[in-house]
Short mmCIF file of C-alpha atoms and ligand atoms in Angstrom, two decimals:
data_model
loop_
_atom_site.label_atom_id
_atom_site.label_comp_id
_atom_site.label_asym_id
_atom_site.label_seq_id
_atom_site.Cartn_x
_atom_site.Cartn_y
_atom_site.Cartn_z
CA UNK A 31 -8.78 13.19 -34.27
CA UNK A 32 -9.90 9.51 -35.03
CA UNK A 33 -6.26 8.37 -34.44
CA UNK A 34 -6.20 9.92 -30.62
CA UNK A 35 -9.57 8.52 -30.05
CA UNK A 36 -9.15 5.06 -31.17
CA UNK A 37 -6.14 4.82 -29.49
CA UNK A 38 -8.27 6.16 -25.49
CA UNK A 39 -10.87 3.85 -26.37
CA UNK A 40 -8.61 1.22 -27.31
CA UNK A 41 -8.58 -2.72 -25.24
CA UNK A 42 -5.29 -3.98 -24.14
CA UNK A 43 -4.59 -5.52 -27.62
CA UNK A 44 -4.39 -1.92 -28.56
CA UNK A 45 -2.10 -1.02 -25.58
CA UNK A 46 0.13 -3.75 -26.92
CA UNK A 47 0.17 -2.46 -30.04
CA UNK A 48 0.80 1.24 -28.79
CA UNK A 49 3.49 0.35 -26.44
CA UNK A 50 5.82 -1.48 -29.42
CA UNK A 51 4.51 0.29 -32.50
CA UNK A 52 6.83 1.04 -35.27
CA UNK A 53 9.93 3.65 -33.83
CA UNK A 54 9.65 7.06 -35.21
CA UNK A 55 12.30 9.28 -35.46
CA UNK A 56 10.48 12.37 -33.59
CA UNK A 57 11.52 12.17 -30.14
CA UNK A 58 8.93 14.43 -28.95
CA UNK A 59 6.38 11.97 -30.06
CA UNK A 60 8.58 8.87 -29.55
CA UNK A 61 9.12 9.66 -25.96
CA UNK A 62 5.54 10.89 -25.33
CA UNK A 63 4.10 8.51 -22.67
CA UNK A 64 1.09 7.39 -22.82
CA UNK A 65 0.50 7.31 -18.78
CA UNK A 66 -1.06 10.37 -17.67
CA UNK A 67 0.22 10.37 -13.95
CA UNK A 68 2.71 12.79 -13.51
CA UNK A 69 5.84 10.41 -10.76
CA UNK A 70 6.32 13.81 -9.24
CA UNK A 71 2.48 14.50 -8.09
CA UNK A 72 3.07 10.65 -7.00
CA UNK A 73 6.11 10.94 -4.83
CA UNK A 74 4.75 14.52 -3.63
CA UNK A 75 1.58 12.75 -2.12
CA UNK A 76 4.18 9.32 -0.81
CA UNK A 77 6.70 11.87 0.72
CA UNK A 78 3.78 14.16 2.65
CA UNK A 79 2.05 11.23 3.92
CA UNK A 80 4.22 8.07 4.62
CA UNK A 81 6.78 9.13 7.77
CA UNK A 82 9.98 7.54 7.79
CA UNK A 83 10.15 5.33 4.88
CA UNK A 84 12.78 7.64 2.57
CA UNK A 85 14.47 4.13 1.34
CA UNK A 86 11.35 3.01 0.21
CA UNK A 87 9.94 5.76 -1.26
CA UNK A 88 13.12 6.59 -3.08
CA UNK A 89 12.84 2.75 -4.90
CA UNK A 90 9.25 3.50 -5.59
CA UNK A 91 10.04 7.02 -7.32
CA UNK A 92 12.57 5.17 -9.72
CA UNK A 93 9.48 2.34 -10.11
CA UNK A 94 7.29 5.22 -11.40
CA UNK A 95 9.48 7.45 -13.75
CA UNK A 96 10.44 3.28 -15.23
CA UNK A 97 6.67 2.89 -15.88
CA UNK A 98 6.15 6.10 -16.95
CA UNK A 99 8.84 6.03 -19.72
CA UNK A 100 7.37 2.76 -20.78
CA UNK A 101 9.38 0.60 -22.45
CA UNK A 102 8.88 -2.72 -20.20
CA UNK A 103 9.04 -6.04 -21.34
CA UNK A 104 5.87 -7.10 -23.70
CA UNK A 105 3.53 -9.25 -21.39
CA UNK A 106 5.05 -8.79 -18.45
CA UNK A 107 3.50 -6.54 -15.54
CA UNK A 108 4.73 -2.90 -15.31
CA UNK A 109 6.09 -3.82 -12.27
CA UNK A 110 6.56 -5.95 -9.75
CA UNK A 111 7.29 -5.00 -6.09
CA UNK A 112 7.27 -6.85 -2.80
CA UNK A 113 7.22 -4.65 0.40
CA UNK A 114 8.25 -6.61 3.32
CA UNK A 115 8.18 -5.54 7.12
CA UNK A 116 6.44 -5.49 10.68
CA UNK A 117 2.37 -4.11 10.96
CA UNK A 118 1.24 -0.69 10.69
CA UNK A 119 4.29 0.96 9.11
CA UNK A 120 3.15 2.16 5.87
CA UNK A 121 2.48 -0.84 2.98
CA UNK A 122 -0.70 -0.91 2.13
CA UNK A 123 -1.03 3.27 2.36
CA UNK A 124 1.80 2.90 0.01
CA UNK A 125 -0.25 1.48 -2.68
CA UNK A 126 -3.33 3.10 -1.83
CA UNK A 127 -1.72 6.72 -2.13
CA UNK A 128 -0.36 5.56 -5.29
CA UNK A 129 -3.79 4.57 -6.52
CA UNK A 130 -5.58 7.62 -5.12
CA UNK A 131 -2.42 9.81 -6.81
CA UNK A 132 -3.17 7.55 -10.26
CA UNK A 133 -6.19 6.46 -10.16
CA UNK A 134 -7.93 9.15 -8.48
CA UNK A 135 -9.34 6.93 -5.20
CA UNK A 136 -7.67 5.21 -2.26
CA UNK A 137 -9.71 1.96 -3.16
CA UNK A 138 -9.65 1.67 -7.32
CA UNK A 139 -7.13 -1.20 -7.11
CA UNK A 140 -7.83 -4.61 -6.50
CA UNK A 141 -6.74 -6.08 -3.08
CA UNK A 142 -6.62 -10.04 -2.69
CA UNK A 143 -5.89 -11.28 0.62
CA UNK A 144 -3.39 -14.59 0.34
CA UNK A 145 -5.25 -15.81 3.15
CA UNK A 146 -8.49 -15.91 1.48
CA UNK A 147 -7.08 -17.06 -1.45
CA UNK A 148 -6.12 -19.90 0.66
CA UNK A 149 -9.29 -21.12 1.04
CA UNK A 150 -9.87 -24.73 -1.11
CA UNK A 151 -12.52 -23.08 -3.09
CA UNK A 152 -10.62 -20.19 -4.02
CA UNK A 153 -7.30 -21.70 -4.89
CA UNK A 154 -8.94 -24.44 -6.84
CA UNK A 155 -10.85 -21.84 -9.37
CA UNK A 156 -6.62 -21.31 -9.56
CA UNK A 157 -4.94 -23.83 -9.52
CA UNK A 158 -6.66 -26.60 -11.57
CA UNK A 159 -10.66 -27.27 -10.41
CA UNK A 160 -12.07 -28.42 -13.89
CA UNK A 161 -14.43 -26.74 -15.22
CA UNK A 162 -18.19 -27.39 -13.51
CA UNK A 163 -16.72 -28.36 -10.59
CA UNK A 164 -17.33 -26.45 -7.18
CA UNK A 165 -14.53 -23.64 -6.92
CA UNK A 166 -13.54 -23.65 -10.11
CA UNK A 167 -15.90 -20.45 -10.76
CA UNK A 168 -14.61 -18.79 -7.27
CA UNK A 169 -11.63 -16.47 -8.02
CA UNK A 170 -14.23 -14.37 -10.07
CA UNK A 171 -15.07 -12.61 -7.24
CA UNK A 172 -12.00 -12.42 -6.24
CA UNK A 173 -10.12 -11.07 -8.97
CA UNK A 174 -11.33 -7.29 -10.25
CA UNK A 175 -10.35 -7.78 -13.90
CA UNK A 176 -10.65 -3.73 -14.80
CA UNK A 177 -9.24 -2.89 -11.90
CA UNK A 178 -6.27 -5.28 -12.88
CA UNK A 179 -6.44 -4.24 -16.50
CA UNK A 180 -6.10 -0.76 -16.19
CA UNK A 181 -6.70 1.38 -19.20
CA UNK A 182 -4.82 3.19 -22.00
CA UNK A 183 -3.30 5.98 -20.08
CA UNK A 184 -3.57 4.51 -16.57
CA UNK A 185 -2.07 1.13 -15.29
CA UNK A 186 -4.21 -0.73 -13.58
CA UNK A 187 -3.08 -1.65 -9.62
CA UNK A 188 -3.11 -5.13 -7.98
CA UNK A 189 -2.30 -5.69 -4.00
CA UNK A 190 -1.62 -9.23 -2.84
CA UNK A 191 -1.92 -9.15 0.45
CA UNK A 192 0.42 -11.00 3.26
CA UNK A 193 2.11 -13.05 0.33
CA UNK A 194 3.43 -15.80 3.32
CA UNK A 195 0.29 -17.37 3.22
CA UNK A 196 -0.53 -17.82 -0.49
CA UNK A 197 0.13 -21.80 -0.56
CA UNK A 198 2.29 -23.76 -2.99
CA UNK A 199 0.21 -23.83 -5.76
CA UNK A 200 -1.00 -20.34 -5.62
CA UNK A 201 2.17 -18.80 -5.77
CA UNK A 202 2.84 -21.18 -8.50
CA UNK A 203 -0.38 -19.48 -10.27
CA UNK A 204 1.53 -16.02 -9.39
CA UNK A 205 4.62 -17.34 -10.71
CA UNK A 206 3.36 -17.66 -14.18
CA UNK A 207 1.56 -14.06 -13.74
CA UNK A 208 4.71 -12.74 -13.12
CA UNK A 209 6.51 -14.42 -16.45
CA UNK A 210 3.72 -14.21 -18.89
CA UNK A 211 1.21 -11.16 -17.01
CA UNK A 212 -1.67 -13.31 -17.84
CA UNK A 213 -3.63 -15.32 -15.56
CA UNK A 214 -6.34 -18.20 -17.19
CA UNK A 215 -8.77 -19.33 -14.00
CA UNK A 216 -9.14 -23.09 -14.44
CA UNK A 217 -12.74 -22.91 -15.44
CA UNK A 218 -10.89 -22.20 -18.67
CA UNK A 219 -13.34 -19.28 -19.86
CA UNK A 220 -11.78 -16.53 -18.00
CA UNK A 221 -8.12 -14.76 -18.49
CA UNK A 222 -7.00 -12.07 -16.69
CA UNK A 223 -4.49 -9.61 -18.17
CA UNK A 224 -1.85 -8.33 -15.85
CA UNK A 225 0.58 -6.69 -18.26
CA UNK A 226 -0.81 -2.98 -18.00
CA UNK A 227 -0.47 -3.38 -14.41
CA UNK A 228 1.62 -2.66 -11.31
CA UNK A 229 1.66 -5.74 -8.34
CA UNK A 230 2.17 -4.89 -5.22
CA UNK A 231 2.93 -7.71 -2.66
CA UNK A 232 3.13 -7.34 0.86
CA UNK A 233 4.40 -9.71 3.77
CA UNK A 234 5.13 -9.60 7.51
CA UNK A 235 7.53 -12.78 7.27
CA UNK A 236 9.85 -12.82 9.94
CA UNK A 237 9.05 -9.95 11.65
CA UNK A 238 7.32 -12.18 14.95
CA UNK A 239 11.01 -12.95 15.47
CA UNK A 240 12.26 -9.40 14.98
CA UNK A 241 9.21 -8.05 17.52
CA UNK A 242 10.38 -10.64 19.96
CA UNK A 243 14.16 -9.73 19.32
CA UNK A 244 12.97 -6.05 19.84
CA UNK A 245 11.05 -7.25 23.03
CA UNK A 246 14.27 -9.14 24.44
CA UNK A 247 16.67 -6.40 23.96
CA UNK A 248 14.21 -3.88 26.16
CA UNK A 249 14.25 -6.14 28.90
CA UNK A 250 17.79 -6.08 28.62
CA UNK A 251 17.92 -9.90 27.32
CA UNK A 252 21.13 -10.23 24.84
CA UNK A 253 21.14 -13.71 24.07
CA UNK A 254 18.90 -14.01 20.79
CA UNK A 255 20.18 -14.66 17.25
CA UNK A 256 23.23 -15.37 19.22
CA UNK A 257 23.78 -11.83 20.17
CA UNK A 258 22.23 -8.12 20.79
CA UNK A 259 22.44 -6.73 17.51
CA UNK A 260 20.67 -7.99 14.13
CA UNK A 261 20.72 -6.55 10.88
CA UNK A 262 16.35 -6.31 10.69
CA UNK A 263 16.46 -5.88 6.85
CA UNK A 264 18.52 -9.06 6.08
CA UNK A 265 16.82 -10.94 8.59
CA UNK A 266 13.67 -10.00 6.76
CA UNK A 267 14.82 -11.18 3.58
CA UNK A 268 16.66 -14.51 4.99
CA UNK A 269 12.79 -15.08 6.07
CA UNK A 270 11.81 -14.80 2.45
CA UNK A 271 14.61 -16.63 1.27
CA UNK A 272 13.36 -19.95 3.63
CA UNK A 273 9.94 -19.46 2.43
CA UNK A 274 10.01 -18.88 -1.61
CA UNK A 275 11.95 -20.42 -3.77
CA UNK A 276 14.51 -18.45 -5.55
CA UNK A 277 12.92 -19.10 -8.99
CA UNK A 278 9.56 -17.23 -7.65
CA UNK A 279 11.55 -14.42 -5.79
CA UNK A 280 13.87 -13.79 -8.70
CA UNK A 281 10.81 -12.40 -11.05
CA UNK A 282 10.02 -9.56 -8.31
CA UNK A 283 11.66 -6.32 -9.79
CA UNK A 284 11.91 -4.64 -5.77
CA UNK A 285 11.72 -6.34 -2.75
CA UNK A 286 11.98 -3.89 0.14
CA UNK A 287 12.03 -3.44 3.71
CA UNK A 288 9.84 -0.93 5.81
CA UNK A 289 11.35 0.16 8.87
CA UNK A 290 9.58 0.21 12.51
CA UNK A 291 8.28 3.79 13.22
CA UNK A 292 10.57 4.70 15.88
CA UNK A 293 8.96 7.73 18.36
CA UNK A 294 11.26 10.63 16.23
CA UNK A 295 8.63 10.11 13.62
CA UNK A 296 5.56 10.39 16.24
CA UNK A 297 5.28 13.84 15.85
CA UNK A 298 5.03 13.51 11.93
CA UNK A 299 2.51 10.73 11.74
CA UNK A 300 0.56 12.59 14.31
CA UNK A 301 -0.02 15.53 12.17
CA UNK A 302 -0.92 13.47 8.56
CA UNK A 303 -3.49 11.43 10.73
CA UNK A 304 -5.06 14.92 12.06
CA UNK A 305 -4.65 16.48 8.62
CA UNK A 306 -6.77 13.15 7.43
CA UNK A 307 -9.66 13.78 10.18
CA UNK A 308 -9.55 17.67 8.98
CA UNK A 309 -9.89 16.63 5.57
CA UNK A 310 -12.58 15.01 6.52
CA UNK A 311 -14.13 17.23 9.19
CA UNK A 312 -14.03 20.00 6.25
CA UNK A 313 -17.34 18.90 4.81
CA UNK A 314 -18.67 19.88 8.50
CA UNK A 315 -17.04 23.16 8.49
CA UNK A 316 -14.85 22.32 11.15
CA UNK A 317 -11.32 21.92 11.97
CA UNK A 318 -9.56 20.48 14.83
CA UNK A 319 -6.03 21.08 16.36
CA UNK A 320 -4.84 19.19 19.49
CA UNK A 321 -2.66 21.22 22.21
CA UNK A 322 0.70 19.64 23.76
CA UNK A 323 -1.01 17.85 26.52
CA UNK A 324 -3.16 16.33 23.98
CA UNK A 325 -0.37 15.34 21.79
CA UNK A 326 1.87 13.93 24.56
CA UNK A 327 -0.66 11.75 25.89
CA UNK A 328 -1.33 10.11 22.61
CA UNK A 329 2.31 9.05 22.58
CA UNK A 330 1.81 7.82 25.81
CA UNK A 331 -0.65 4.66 23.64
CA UNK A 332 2.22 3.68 20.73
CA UNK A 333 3.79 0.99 20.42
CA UNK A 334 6.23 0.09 18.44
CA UNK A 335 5.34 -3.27 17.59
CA UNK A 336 1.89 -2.25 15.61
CA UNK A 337 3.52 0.96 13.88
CA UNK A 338 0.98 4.09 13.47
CA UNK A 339 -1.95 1.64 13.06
CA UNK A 340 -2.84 2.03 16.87
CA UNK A 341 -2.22 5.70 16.90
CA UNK A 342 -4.73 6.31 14.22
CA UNK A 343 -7.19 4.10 16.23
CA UNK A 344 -6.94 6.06 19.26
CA UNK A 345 -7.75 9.18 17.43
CA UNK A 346 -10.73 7.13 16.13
CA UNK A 347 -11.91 6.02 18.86
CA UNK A 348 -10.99 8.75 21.71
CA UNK A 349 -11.15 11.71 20.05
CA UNK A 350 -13.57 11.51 17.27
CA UNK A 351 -16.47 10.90 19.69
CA UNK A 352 -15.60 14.97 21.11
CA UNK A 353 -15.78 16.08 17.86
CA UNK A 354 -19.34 14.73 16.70
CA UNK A 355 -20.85 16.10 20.11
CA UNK A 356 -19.84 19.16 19.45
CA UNK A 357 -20.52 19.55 15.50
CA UNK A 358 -23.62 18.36 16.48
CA UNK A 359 -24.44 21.12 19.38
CA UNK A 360 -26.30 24.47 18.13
CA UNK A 361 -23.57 26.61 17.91
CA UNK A 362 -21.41 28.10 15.02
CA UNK A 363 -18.18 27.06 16.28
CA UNK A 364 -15.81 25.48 13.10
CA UNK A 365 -12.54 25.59 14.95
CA UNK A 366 -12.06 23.09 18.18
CA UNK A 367 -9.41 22.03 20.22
CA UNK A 368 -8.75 18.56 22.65
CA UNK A 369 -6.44 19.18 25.38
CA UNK A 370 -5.69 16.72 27.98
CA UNK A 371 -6.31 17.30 31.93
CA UNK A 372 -7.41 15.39 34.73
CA UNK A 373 -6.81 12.02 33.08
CA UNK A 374 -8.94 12.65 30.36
CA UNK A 375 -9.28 14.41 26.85
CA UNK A 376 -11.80 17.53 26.87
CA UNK A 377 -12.67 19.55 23.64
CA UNK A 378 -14.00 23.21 23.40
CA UNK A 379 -14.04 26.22 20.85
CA UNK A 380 -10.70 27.23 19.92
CA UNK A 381 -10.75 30.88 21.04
CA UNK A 382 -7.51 31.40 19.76
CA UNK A 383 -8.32 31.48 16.12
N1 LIG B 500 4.92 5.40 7.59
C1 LIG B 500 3.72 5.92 7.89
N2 LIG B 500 3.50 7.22 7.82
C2 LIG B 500 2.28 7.74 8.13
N3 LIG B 500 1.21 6.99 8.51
C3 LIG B 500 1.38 5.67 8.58
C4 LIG B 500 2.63 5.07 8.27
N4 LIG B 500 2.50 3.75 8.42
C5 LIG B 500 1.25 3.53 8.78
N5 LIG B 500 0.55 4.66 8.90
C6 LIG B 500 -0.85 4.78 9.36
O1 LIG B 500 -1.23 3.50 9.89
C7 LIG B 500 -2.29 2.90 9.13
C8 LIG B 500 -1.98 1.44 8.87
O2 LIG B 500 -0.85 1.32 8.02
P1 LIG B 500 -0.76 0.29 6.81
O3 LIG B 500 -2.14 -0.16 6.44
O4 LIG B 500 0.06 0.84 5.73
O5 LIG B 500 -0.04 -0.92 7.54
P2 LIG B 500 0.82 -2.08 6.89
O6 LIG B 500 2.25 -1.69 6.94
O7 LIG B 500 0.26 -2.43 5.56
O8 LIG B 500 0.56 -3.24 7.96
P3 LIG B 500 0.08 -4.77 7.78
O9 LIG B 500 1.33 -5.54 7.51
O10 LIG B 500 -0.53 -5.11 9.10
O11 LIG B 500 -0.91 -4.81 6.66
C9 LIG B 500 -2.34 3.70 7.84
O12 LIG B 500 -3.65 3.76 7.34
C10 LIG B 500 -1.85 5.07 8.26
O13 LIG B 500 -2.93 5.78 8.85
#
């Protein structure tokens, strides 16, 4: 059907067009979206793999069923979310299930790190280097436009990475991203189109304060903040509040707060990083289980302050060594299992299975 075709093959002036053509009075075809993602596959693949983040995930679910339906502002982003909170507790897995769920792959979105971005070069191919001047070709490496861009039936995905250190004129740059969804690099020549797309931002403002507030309170220190208790989620945004002015922060559709992991979730987190390695381990025709002792002395290397990030290192770094010895040894063993005894982890053939 030419219609259907034109329409898959169609550039975003054609996704303009589709998302604001003419009503009809079929609902079945009036309500049809044109995204292909399904938000339940989406929050399916958020709830399995990101541990103890239900507030979250339950603002990112209504995010997704919003973009799905489709009716968003004309030349604005899809949507426009901020995730605030301490290291290692789940951001930037957040967006890269969602691309992997969407897009098919963990990486097909495009990440910019605020901190590069903050280099003179970079900012100036944003912010106002004329044309033929050095940096004002730069932020074409940095910027993925197709990743940005997106296509017919998929949005496209864009991460901006620890947003605190984006400076004044940058965010100024985003500012205008977020009101119009277009962004035209300075050299003039080269627009980048962010209105079929979701923005993610992510920041760890404030949380140095809340880690030493955390810190204080296990040493059994209660003066801080002028007392033991502090709300962590409106401290978080009070943080924001200092740094952005409310003109920037009032054109993010959700701004929310991870949590820190506490150790009720250890158990959880422990078993989607091992599900990862066994994902990965399949190609080998292995699997891998880990017995109590194993378990409890991987606990024994969180902490708090990092989230999962350090758990997922150890398994890297301890226990991932055992594994490619053995795949690698002449025998047909696929299933294996790392216990822990005599101060150290030790793997053999699960005889069990
Ligand atoms: N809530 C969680 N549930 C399950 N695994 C998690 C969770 N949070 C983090 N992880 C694990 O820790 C790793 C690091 O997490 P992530 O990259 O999301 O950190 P982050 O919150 O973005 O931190 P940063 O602010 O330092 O960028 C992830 O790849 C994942 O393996």
């Amino acid at each position: 059907m030419p219609f259907i075709n034109e329409r898959l093959s169609a550039n975003q002036t054609s996704i303009d067009k589709a998302r604001y053509e003419k009503p009809t009075t079929d609902n079945t075809v009036a309500r049809q979206s044109r995204f292909h993602f399904k938000p339940e596959d989406v929050m399916n693949a958020l709830r399995t793999n990101i541990i103890g983040q239900d507030d979250v995930l339950s603002s990112v679910e209504e995010m997704l069923y919003l973009v799905k339906a489709d009716f968003g502002i004309k030349h604005r982003p899809l949507a426009v979310n901020l995730f605030l909170g301490p290291t290692g507790v789940g951001k930037t897995e957040t967006v890269k299930i969602i691309a992997k769920s969407i897009l098919g792959s963990t990486d097909n979105f495009c990440r910019i790190d605020m901190n590069t971005l903050a280099q003179e070069h970079y900012a100036a191919s944003l912010t106002g280097a004329p044309p033929g001047y050095v940096g004002s070709k730069e932020g074409h490496s940095l910027f993925d436009s197709d990743a940005i861009k997106g296509s017919f039936s998929k949005p496209g995905i864009v991460l901006f990475d620890e947003l605190e250190k984006a400076s004044t004129e940058v965010i100024r740059a985003l500012l205008n991203v977020l009101d119009t969804g277009h962004l035209v690099l300075s050299s003039g020549t080269h627009e980048i189109d962010f209105s079929n797309c979701l923005i993610f931002m992510t920041s760890n403002i404030g949380v140095k304060e809340l880690n030493a507030h955390r810190a204080a309170q296990n040493k059994g220190i209660k003066k801080w903040l002028g007392g033991n208790t502090i709300d962590e989620k409106s401290h978080l945004k009070q943080a924001l509040q200092k740094k952005f002015d409310p003109e920037f922060l009032n054109r993010i559709d959700r701004i929310l707060s991870y949590d820190y992991l506490s150790d009720e979730f250890l158990d959880k987190i422990l078993d989607v990083e091992l599900e990862k390695l066994n994902l990965r381990l399949k190609a080998k025709n292995a699997t891998l289980e880990l017995d109590e002792t194993a378990r409890q002395q991987l606990y024994t290397y969180y902490d708090e302050e990092y989230g999962a990030r350090n758990l997922a290192q150890h398994i890297r770094v301890k226990l991932e060594p055992l594994v490619a010895r053995e795949i690698l040894k002449d025998d047909q063993s696929t299933q294996f299992i790392i216990k822990y005894v005599d101060d150290k982890f030790s793997i053999s053939p699960d005889i069990n299975t």
